[in-house]
Coordinates of C-alpha atoms and ligand atoms in Angstrom, one line a residue:
X192 CA 72.8 81.0 117.3
X193 CA 75.3 81.4 120.0
X194 CA 77.0 84.4 121.3
X195 CA 79.3 84.7 124.4
X196 CA 80.3 87.9 126.2
X197 CA 83.3 87.8 128.4
X198 CA 84.8 90.3 130.8
X199 CA 87.8 90.5 133.0
X200 CA 86.6 93.6 134.7
X201 CA 87.0 93.3 138.4
X202 CA 84.8 91.8 139.9
X203 CA 83.9 90.2 136.6
X204 CA 80.6 89.0 138.0
X205 CA 79.4 92.6 137.7
X206 CA 78.5 91.5 134.2
X207 CA 75.5 89.8 135.7
X208 CA 74.3 93.1 137.2
X209 CA 74.8 94.9 133.9
X210 CA 72.9 92.2 131.9
X211 CA 70.4 91.8 134.7
X212 CA 70.8 88.1 134.6
X213 CA 72.0 86.2 137.6
X214 CA 75.1 84.2 136.9
X215 CA 74.0 81.4 139.1
X216 CA 70.7 80.8 137.5
X217 CA 70.2 79.7 133.8
X218 CA 67.1 81.3 132.3
X219 CA 65.0 80.8 129.2
X220 CA 62.8 83.2 127.4
X221 CA 60.0 82.7 124.9
X222 CA 60.3 84.7 121.8
X223 CA 57.8 84.9 118.9
X224 CA 60.3 83.0 116.7
X225 CA 61.7 80.6 119.2
X226 CA 63.5 80.6 122.5
X227 CA 66.5 82.3 124.1
X228 CA 68.6 80.9 126.9
X229 CA 71.0 82.8 129.0
X230 CA 73.6 81.0 131.1
X231 CA 77.2 81.5 132.4
X232 CA 79.8 78.9 131.5
X233 CA 82.1 80.7 133.9
X234 CA 81.5 83.3 136.6
X235 CA 84.3 84.1 138.9
X236 CA 85.5 87.5 140.0
X237 CA 88.4 87.3 137.6
X238 CA 86.5 86.2 134.5
X239 CA 82.8 86.0 133.7
X240 CA 81.3 84.6 130.5
X241 CA 77.7 85.1 129.7
X242 CA 76.2 83.0 126.8
X243 CA 73.1 83.8 124.9
X244 CA 71.8 80.9 122.9
X245 CA 68.9 81.6 120.5
X246 CA 66.9 78.8 119.1
X247 CA 65.0 79.8 116.0
X248 CA 62.0 77.7 115.3
X249 CA 61.6 77.7 111.5
X250 CA 58.1 76.2 111.7
X251 CA 56.9 78.9 114.1
X252 CA 58.3 81.4 111.6
X253 CA 56.2 80.0 108.8
X254 CA 53.2 79.9 111.0
X255 CA 53.6 83.5 112.2
X256 CA 54.3 84.6 108.6
X257 CA 56.7 87.2 109.8
X258 CA 59.4 86.0 107.6
X259 CA 58.0 85.9 104.0
X260 CA 59.5 83.0 102.1
X261 CA 62.1 83.8 99.5
X262 CA 62.7 82.3 96.1
X263 CA 63.7 79.0 97.7
X264 CA 60.1 78.1 98.1
X265 CA 58.5 75.8 100.7
X266 CA 61.5 73.6 101.5
X267 CA 63.7 76.6 102.3
X268 CA 61.2 77.7 104.9
X269 CA 62.2 74.7 106.9
X270 CA 65.8 74.0 105.8
X271 CA 67.9 77.1 106.1
X272 CA 70.7 78.7 108.1
X273 CA 68.3 80.6 110.4
X274 CA 68.8 78.4 113.4
X275 CA 72.6 78.9 113.6
X276 CA 73.7 81.9 111.6
X277 CA 73.7 85.2 113.4
X278 CA 71.0 87.4 112.0
X279 CA 68.3 90.0 112.9
X280 CA 66.8 87.3 115.1
X281 CA 69.9 87.7 117.3
X282 CA 69.3 91.5 117.5
X283 CA 65.7 90.9 118.5
X284 CA 66.8 88.4 121.1
X285 CA 69.4 90.9 122.5
X286 CA 66.8 93.6 122.7
X287 CA 64.3 91.3 124.4
X288 CA 66.6 89.5 126.8
X289 CA 69.2 92.3 127.5
X290 CA 66.9 95.2 126.9
X291 CA 67.9 97.2 129.9
X292 CA 71.6 96.7 129.3
X293 CA 71.1 97.8 125.7
X294 CA 69.4 101.0 126.7
X295 CA 71.9 101.6 129.4
X296 CA 70.2 101.0 132.7
X297 CA 71.4 99.0 135.7
X298 CA 69.7 99.1 139.0
X299 CA 72.6 97.6 141.0
X300 CA 75.6 99.0 139.1
X301 CA 74.4 102.4 137.5
X302 CA 78.0 103.7 137.6
X303 CA 79.2 100.8 135.4
X304 CA 76.7 101.5 132.6
X305 CA 78.9 104.2 131.0
X306 CA 82.2 102.7 132.1
X307 CA 84.5 101.2 129.5
X308 CA 85.2 97.6 130.6
X309 CA 87.3 95.0 128.8
X310 CA 84.9 92.9 126.8
X311 CA 85.3 90.0 124.4
X312 CA 82.5 88.7 122.2
X313 CA 82.4 85.5 120.3
X314 CA 79.8 85.1 117.6
X315 CA 79.8 81.4 116.7
X316 CA 78.7 81.8 113.1
X317 CA 78.3 85.0 111.2
X318 CA 77.2 84.9 107.6
X319 CA 79.3 87.6 106.0
X320 CA 78.5 87.7 102.3
X321 CA 80.9 90.5 102.0
X322 CA 83.7 88.1 103.1
X323 CA 86.3 88.6 105.8
X324 CA 87.3 92.1 104.7
X325 CA 83.8 93.4 105.3
X326 CA 83.9 92.2 108.9
X327 CA 87.1 94.2 109.4
X328 CA 85.6 97.2 107.8
X329 CA 82.5 97.1 110.1
X330 CA 84.2 96.5 113.4
X331 CA 87.6 98.0 113.3
X332 CA 86.6 101.6 112.9
X333 CA 84.7 101.1 116.2
X334 CA 88.0 100.2 117.9
X335 CA 87.6 96.4 118.1
X336 CA 90.4 93.9 117.6
X337 CA 88.8 91.3 115.5
X338 CA 89.7 87.7 114.8
X339 CA 87.9 85.9 112.0
X340 CA 87.9 82.2 111.2
X341 CA 86.1 80.9 108.2
X342 CA 84.0 77.9 109.0
X343 CA 83.8 74.7 106.9
X344 CA 80.4 73.9 105.4
X345 CA 80.4 70.6 107.2
X346 CA 83.2 69.3 109.3
X347 CA 82.5 65.8 108.3
X348 CA 82.7 66.6 104.6
X349 CA 85.8 68.8 104.1
X350 CA 85.5 68.3 100.3
X351 CA 82.3 70.4 100.5
X352 CA 84.7 73.3 101.1
X353 CA 84.1 76.4 103.2
X354 CA 80.9 78.1 104.1
X355 CA 80.1 81.8 104.0
X356 CA 80.0 81.7 107.8
X357 CA 82.7 82.9 110.1
X358 CA 83.5 82.6 113.7
X359 CA 84.1 86.2 114.8
X360 CA 85.9 87.2 118.0
X361 CA 85.8 90.9 119.0
X362 CA 87.7 92.5 121.8
X363 CA 87.6 96.1 123.0
X364 CA 87.3 98.1 126.2
X365 CA 84.1 100.0 126.1
X366 CA 80.8 100.3 127.9
X367 CA 78.7 97.1 127.6
X368 CA 75.7 99.2 126.4
X369 CA 77.8 100.4 123.4
X370 CA 78.9 96.9 122.5
X371 CA 75.4 95.6 122.5
X372 CA 74.2 98.4 120.3
X373 CA 77.1 97.7 117.8
X374 CA 76.0 94.1 117.6
X375 CA 72.3 95.0 117.4
X376 CA 72.9 97.1 114.3
X377 CA 75.8 95.3 112.7
X378 CA 74.8 91.6 112.9
X379 CA 71.8 92.1 110.6
X380 CA 74.0 94.2 108.3
X381 CA 76.3 91.2 107.8
X382 CA 73.4 88.9 107.1
X383 CA 72.0 90.2 103.9
X384 CA 69.0 88.0 104.1
X385 CA 65.5 89.2 104.7
X386 CA 65.4 90.9 108.1
X387 CA 63.0 89.7 110.7
X388 CA 61.8 93.2 111.5
X389 CA 61.6 95.2 108.3
X390 CA 58.3 96.9 108.6
X391 CA 58.1 98.6 111.9
X392 CA 60.0 101.7 112.9
X393 CA 63.3 100.5 111.7
X394 CA 64.6 104.0 111.1
X395 CA 63.8 105.0 114.7
X396 CA 65.6 101.9 116.0
X397 CA 68.6 102.4 113.8
X398 CA 68.9 106.0 115.0
X399 CA 68.5 105.0 118.7
X400 CA 71.0 102.1 118.5
X401 CA 73.4 103.9 116.2
X402 CA 73.5 107.0 118.4
X403 CA 77.0 108.2 119.0
X404 CA 78.8 106.0 116.6
X405 CA 77.0 105.4 113.3
X406 CA 77.3 108.9 112.0
X407 CA 81.1 108.6 112.4
X408 CA 81.4 105.2 110.9
X409 CA 83.1 105.1 107.5
X410 CA 80.7 102.5 106.3
X411 CA 77.6 104.2 107.6
X412 CA 76.0 104.2 104.1
X413 CA 76.2 100.5 103.5
X414 CA 75.3 99.8 107.1
X415 CA 72.2 101.9 106.8
X416 CA 71.3 100.4 103.4
X417 CA 71.7 96.9 104.6
X418 CA 70.1 97.4 107.9
X419 CA 67.1 98.7 106.2
X420 CA 67.3 96.1 103.5
X421 CA 67.7 98.4 100.6
X422 CA 64.4 100.1 101.0
X423 CA 65.3 103.3 99.3
X424 CA 62.9 105.7 101.0
X425 CA 63.8 104.5 104.5
X426 CA 67.5 104.6 103.7
X427 CA 67.3 108.2 102.4
X428 CA 65.4 109.1 105.4
X429 CA 67.9 107.5 107.8
X430 CA 70.9 108.9 106.0
X431 CA 69.4 112.4 106.1
X432 CA 69.0 112.1 109.8
X433 CA 72.4 110.7 110.4
X434 CA 74.2 113.4 108.4
X435 CA 72.1 116.1 109.8
X436 CA 74.1 118.9 111.4
X437 CA 77.8 118.9 112.0
X438 CA 79.2 116.0 110.0
X439 CA 81.0 113.7 112.5
X440 CA 83.0 111.5 110.2
X441 CA 84.7 108.1 110.4
X442 CA 87.3 107.1 112.9
X443 CA 90.0 105.1 111.2
X444 CA 92.3 103.0 113.3
X445 CA 95.1 105.4 113.2
X446 CA 97.4 104.0 115.8
X447 CA 97.2 100.6 114.3
X448 CA 97.7 102.0 110.9
X449 CA 101.0 103.6 111.9
X450 CA 102.2 100.4 113.5
X451 CA 101.3 98.1 110.7
X452 CA 102.6 100.2 107.9
X453 CA 105.8 101.0 109.9
X454 CA 106.5 97.3 110.3
X455 CA 106.4 96.7 106.6
X456 CA 108.3 99.8 105.6
X457 CA 110.8 100.0 108.6
X458 CA 114.0 98.7 107.0
X459 CA 114.5 102.1 105.2
X460 CA 112.5 104.4 107.5
X461 CA 110.5 105.5 104.5
X462 CA 108.2 107.5 106.7
X463 CA 111.0 109.9 107.7
X464 CA 112.1 110.2 104.1
X465 CA 108.5 110.9 103.0
X466 CA 107.9 113.5 105.6
X467 CA 111.3 115.1 104.7
X468 CA 110.3 115.3 101.0
X469 CA 106.9 116.7 101.8
X470 CA 108.4 119.3 104.2
X471 CA 110.9 120.4 101.5
X472 CA 108.1 120.8 98.9
X473 CA 106.0 122.8 101.4
X474 CA 108.9 125.0 102.2
X475 CA 109.9 125.5 98.6
X476 CA 106.3 126.6 97.8
X477 CA 106.9 129.7 99.9
X478 CA 103.7 129.0 101.8
X479 CA 103.1 130.5 105.2
X480 CA 99.6 129.3 106.0
X481 CA 99.4 125.5 105.6
X482 CA 97.1 122.5 106.0
X483 CA 98.0 118.9 106.7
X484 CA 94.9 117.0 105.6
X485 CA 94.6 113.5 107.1
X486 CA 97.4 114.5 109.5
X487 CA 97.1 111.3 111.4
X488 CA 99.2 111.3 114.6
X489 CA 100.8 114.6 113.7
X490 CA 104.3 113.7 112.7
X491 CA 104.3 116.2 109.8
X492 CA 102.7 118.8 112.0
X493 CA 105.6 118.4 114.4
X494 CA 108.1 119.2 111.6
X495 CA 106.0 122.1 110.2
X496 CA 105.9 123.6 113.7
X497 CA 109.7 123.7 113.8
X498 CA 109.8 125.9 110.7
X499 CA 109.3 129.6 111.3
X500 CA 108.2 130.0 107.7
X501 CA 104.8 128.5 108.6
X502 CA 102.8 131.0 110.6
X503 CA 99.6 129.1 110.6
X504 CA 99.4 125.3 110.6
X505 CA 96.1 123.4 110.6
X506 CA 96.0 119.6 110.9
X507 CA 92.8 117.8 110.1
X508 CA 91.8 114.2 110.4
X509 CA 88.7 112.1 110.5
X510 CA 90.0 110.0 113.3
X511 CA 89.4 111.3 116.8
X512 CA 91.9 108.8 118.1
X513 CA 94.6 110.0 115.7
X514 CA 94.0 113.6 116.7
X515 CA 94.2 112.7 120.4
X516 CA 97.6 111.2 119.8
X517 CA 98.6 114.2 117.6
X518 CA 97.6 116.5 120.5
X519 CA 99.9 114.5 122.9
X520 CA 102.8 114.3 120.5
X521 CA 102.7 118.1 119.9
X522 CA 102.0 118.7 123.6
X523 CA 99.3 121.1 122.5
X524 CA 98.2 121.9 126.0
X525 CA 101.7 122.8 127.2
X526 CA 102.9 124.8 124.2
X527 CA 104.0 128.4 124.9
X528 CA 101.4 130.9 123.8
X529 CA 103.3 132.0 120.8
X530 CA 103.6 128.5 119.4
X531 CA 100.1 127.6 120.4
X532 CA 98.7 130.4 118.3
X533 CA 100.3 128.9 115.2
X534 CA 98.8 125.5 115.3
X535 CA 95.3 124.0 115.4
X536 CA 93.9 120.6 114.9
X537 CA 90.5 120.1 113.5
X538 CA 88.3 117.1 113.2
X539 CA 86.7 116.7 109.8
X540 CA 86.5 114.6 106.7
X541 CA 88.0 115.2 103.3
X542 CA 84.9 114.0 101.6
X543 CA 82.6 116.7 103.0
X544 CA 82.6 120.4 102.1
X545 CA 84.4 122.3 104.8
X546 CA 84.7 126.1 104.7
X547 CA 87.4 126.0 107.4
X548 CA 89.9 124.7 104.8
X549 CA 89.5 127.6 102.4
X550 CA 92.2 130.3 101.9
X551 CA 95.4 128.5 102.8
X552 CA 98.7 128.7 100.8
X553 CA 99.6 125.0 100.7
X554 CA 98.1 121.6 101.7
X555 CA 99.9 118.4 102.4
X556 CA 97.9 115.2 101.9
X557 CA 100.3 112.4 102.9
X558 CA 99.3 108.8 102.5
X559 CA 95.6 109.6 102.7
X560 CA 94.1 109.2 99.2
X561 CA 94.5 105.4 99.2
X562 CA 92.3 105.2 102.3
X563 CA 89.3 106.7 100.5
X564 CA 86.9 104.5 98.6
X565 CA 87.2 105.2 94.9
X566 CA 83.5 106.3 94.7
X567 CA 84.4 109.0 97.2
X568 CA 87.3 110.3 95.2
X569 CA 85.3 112.8 93.2
X570 CA 84.0 114.4 96.4
X571 CA 87.6 114.5 97.8
X572 CA 88.8 116.1 94.5
X573 CA 86.2 118.8 94.9
X574 CA 87.0 119.5 98.5
X575 CA 90.7 119.7 97.8
X576 CA 90.9 121.4 94.4
X577 CA 87.8 123.5 94.4
X578 CA 86.8 124.2 98.0
X579 CA 90.1 124.4 99.8
X580 CA 92.0 125.3 96.6
X581 CA 95.4 126.2 98.0
X582 CA 98.1 127.4 95.6
X583 CA 100.2 124.3 96.3
X584 CA 99.1 120.7 97.1
X585 CA 101.7 118.1 98.0
X586 CA 100.2 114.6 97.8
X587 CA 101.8 111.3 98.4
X588 CA 100.6 107.7 98.0
X589 CA 102.3 104.3 97.8
X590 CA 103.7 103.1 94.5
X591 CA 102.1 99.7 94.1
X592 CA 104.8 98.6 91.7
X593 CA 107.3 98.7 94.6
X594 CA 105.4 96.2 96.7
X595 CA 107.3 93.3 95.3
X596 CA 110.3 94.7 97.1
X597 CA 108.8 94.5 100.6
X598 CA 110.0 91.2 102.0
X599 CA 107.2 90.9 104.6
X600 CA 104.4 91.8 102.3
X601 CA 102.5 88.9 100.7
X602 CA 102.1 89.2 96.9
X603 CA 99.0 90.9 95.8
X604 CA 98.4 92.6 99.2
X605 CA 98.3 96.2 100.0
X606 CA 100.7 97.7 102.5
X607 CA 97.9 98.3 105.0
X608 CA 94.5 96.6 105.2
X609 CA 92.7 99.9 105.3
X610 CA 94.1 100.8 101.9
X611 CA 91.3 100.8 99.4
X612 CA 93.6 100.7 96.4
X613 CA 97.2 101.3 95.5
X614 CA 98.4 102.9 92.3
X615 CA 101.2 102.2 89.9
X616 CA 103.1 105.2 88.8
X617 CA 101.2 105.4 85.5
X618 CA 97.9 105.2 87.3
X619 CA 98.8 107.9 89.8
X620 CA 100.2 110.2 87.2
X621 CA 97.2 109.7 85.0
X622 CA 94.8 110.6 87.9
X623 CA 96.9 113.5 88.9
X624 CA 97.3 115.0 85.5
X625 CA 93.6 114.7 84.7
X626 CA 92.5 116.2 88.0
X627 CA 95.1 119.0 87.7
X628 CA 94.0 119.9 84.2
X629 CA 90.3 119.9 85.2
X630 CA 90.9 122.1 88.3
X631 CA 93.4 124.5 86.8
X632 CA 96.6 123.1 88.4
X633 CA 99.8 121.6 87.0
X634 CA 101.3 118.5 88.5
X635 CA 105.0 117.5 88.9
X636 CA 106.0 114.1 90.2
X637 CA 108.8 113.1 92.5
X638 CA 109.9 109.7 93.7
X639 CA 110.4 109.3 97.5
X640 CA 112.6 106.6 99.0
X641 CA 115.2 104.5 97.3
X642 CA 114.5 104.3 93.6
X643 CA 114.6 100.9 91.9
X644 CA 115.4 100.9 88.1
X645 CA 112.4 98.7 87.3
X646 CA 109.7 99.3 89.9
X647 CA 110.5 102.9 90.9
X648 CA 110.5 104.3 94.4
X649 CA 108.3 103.1 97.3
X650 CA 106.3 106.3 97.6
X651 CA 105.2 108.6 94.8
X652 CA 104.6 112.3 95.4
X653 CA 102.8 114.9 93.2
X654 CA 103.2 118.6 93.7
X655 CA 100.3 120.5 92.3
X656 CA 100.6 124.2 91.5
X657 CA 97.6 126.4 90.9
X658 CA 97.9 128.1 87.5
Ligands
SAH156 N1 99.3 111.9 107.0 C1 99.6 111.0 108.1 C2 98.6 109.8 108.2 C3 98.5 108.9 107.1 S1 97.4 107.6 107.5 C4 101.0 110.4 107.9 O1 101.6 110.4 106.8 O2 101.6 109.9 108.9 C5 95.9 108.1 106.7 C6 95.1 109.1 107.6 O3 94.0 109.5 106.8 C7 94.6 108.5 108.8 O4 94.9 109.3 109.9 C8 93.1 108.6 108.6 O5 92.3 108.8 109.8 C9 92.9 109.7 107.6 N2 91.7 109.7 106.9 C10 91.1 108.6 106.3 N3 90.0 109.0 105.6 C11 89.9 110.3 105.8 C12 88.9 111.3 105.5 N4 87.9 111.0 104.8 N5 89.1 112.6 105.9 C13 90.2 112.9 106.6 N6 91.1 112.0 107.0 C14 91.0 110.8 106.6

């Protein structure tokens, strides 16, 4: 198992102080399941690379009986992927070898512990049984740029095809302590095999290492479930602790989102047309107090603010980063007092009951629903149609039939990788009509963008009116 950590922070060799491992001296550590070696393939003030090589000794494992054998029987205890595929052994090694860095202490560079520094990690082989998409879903919400390369089963026998292992490269600017805790929790989540540690205080460890990020991660449930290896009682316990108190929800990659979708849709500036249509529908509803749910970077908020009709405007999003950008776009801190009183942005998630959303006249939900996992949709419907329950709801989503018209979009792909699904017109209308009927609304449908005779318009919009 090999992992390298690279920084270009200046001086880069500070990485040695943070990890408490001297770049000039390779070191080895005895672990109960094998050995760990730390060495630096490169250590200059411009760039410093620390490598952690973990040797798992399958025979020692059998002897220590810490890793009960699976269905594979005796042979599998000796012949398996444990020596090279990143797994809970790696987390244990990180905790043992880089323990002080993981818990955020550094004698020589205390000021660097909480400082975001540019870091790049390469995990040589990660067994993602959830495939490449799962890797993206785990790391992107934490702000990583991720590059994934699928590894062949055996380079000398290409006909054996690909393995379930990936080379994973992550890059972000963040405190080293945070990066190590992300790896500590997420590497075992990717490896769905028996975890080395299941049995002693896993919930406590998960809480400690997940502090400050797990509760806000959109995949926190699956992370918790897999980290705790599906042990129902532990999972319930952990989820209860995570969601305790003010629900701090997931942070989607909003800036990226805007860029990526823009690139595909740019030729007709669909975004502007969409916002124009939504704005018209909001105005036509006669609303004065309005919500923009999943407001992203605040483009619609900007338009709403220009309209005197809207006396109170609330933008809400799950992504802190998007809200930060929205705040800048709207110059919230520099608005004249009169304007400032009209607008507020809230952090929150559309899948958790939120009393702050009740009592408004109209809500816009623009290009949001396709970001919600289908199992979450029922919760979303309740929050929107029962809890917030505005007189008018203007909701848009891509029309998947139109995707064939985007030249840059490969067939069968969604317009953005964070889209969990995309609906045809019939699917959208069926969902909207059923939901409306159940909740005491009626739905009207409007195409947005240039309408094609066969596949329709790129965006579909429903205007729900409370009956
Ligand atoms: N309405 C904006 C942004 C669309 S992108 C626009 O049209 O420009 C989708 C947005 O939904 C992102 O900003 C994302 O952070 C947000 N989102 C995703 N899941 C959410 C949830 N559960 N609750 C609230 N917002 C969510």
